[in-house]
Tab-separated table of C-alpha atoms in Angstrom:
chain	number	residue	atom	x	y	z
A	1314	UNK	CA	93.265	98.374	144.817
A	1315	UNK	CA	94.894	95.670	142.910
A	1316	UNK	CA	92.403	92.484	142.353
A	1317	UNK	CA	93.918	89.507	140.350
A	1318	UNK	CA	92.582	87.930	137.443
A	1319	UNK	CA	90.955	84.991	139.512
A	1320	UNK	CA	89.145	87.826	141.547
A	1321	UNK	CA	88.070	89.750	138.668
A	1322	UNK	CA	86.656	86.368	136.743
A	1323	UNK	CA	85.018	85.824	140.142
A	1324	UNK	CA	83.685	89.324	140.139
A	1325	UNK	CA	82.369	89.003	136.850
A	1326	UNK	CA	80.675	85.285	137.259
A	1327	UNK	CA	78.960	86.858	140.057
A	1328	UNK	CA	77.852	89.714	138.653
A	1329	UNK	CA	76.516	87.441	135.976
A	1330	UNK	CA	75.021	85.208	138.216
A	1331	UNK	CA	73.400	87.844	140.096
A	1332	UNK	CA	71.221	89.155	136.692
A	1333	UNK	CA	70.271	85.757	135.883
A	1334	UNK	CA	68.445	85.368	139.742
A	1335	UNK	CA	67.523	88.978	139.690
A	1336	UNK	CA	65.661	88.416	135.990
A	1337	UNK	CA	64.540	84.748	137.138
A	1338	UNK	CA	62.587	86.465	140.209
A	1339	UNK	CA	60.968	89.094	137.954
A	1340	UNK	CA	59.800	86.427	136.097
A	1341	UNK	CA	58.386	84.297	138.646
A	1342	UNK	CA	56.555	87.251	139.812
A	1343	UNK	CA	55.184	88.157	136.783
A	1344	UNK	CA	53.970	84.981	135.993
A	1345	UNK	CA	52.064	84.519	139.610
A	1346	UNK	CA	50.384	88.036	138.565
A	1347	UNK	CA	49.250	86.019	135.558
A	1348	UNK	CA	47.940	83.341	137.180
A	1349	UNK	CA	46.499	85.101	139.681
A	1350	UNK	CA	44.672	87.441	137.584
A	1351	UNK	CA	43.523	84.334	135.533
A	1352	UNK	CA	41.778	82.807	138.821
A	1353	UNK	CA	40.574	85.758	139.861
A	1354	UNK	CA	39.071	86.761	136.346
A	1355	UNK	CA	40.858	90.506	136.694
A	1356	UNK	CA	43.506	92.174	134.997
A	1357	UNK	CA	47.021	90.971	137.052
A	1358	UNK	CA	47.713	94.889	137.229
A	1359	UNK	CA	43.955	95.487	138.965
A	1360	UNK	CA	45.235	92.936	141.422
A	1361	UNK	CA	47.554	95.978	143.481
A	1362	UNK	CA	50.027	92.765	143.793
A	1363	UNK	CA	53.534	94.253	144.640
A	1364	UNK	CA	57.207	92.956	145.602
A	1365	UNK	CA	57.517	93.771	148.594
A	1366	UNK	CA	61.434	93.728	149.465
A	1367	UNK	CA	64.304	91.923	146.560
A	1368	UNK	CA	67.638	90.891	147.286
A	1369	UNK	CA	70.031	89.109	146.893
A	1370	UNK	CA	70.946	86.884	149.160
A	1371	UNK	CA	73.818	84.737	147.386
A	1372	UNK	CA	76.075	87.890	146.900
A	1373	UNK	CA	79.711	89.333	147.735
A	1374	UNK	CA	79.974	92.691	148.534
A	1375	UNK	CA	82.851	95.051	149.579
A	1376	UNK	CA	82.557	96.195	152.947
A	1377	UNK	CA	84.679	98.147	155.654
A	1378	UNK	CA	85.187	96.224	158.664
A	1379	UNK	CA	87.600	96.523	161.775
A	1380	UNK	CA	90.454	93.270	161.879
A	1381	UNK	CA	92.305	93.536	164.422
A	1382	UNK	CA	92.140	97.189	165.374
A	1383	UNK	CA	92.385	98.920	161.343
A	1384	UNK	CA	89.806	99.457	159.034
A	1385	UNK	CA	90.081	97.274	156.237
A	1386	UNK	CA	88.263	96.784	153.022
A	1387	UNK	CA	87.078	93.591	152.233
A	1388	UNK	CA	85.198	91.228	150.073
A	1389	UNK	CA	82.487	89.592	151.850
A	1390	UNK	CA	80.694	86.602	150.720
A	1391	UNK	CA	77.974	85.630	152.718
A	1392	UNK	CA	76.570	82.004	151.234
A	1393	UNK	CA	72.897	82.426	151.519
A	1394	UNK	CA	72.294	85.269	153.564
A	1395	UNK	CA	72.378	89.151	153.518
A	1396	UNK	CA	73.465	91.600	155.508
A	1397	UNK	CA	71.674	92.919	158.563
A	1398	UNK	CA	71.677	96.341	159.337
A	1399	UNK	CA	69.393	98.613	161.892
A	1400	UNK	CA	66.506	99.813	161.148
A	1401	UNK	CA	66.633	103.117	159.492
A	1402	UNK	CA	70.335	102.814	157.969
A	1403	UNK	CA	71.166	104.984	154.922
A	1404	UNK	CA	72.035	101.636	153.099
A	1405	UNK	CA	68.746	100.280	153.671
């Protein structure tokens, strides 16, 4: 498919965007391991502290969805929220 500049710069931003939250997370839980660890006098790793479930939840995505009775692909934005999906789906 043909995406215009605009959408590709968009693309792009986002994608940058995306690495700077994902890496800014990472960080924030690495330093509550720390700090953690440091109150609870034990090595952050002893600690069995895990992430439990990361996304991203600030994101477009292409999807297929039905408009008026075709299956289109689109570009889906959704401001502040993700996806939901049932439980058990392959995307999950």
């Amino acid at each position: 498919d043909d995406v215009c500049q605009e959408g590709q710069d968009y693309l792009a931003a986002m994608a940058a965007a995306a690495n700077y939250a994902w890496v800014n997370r990472s960080s924030m839980t690495f330093l509550v391991r720390q700090a953690l660890g440091k109150h609870f006098q034990q090595a952050p790793d002893d600690l069995d502290i895990n992430v439990v479930y990361d996304v991203s939840h600030n994101i477009a995505k292409v999807e297929q969805h039905m408009v008026d009775g075709q299956l289109k692909t689109l570009l889906v934005h959704r401001k502040g929220s993700t996806r939901a999906f049932p439980p058990h789906h392959p995307l999950i």
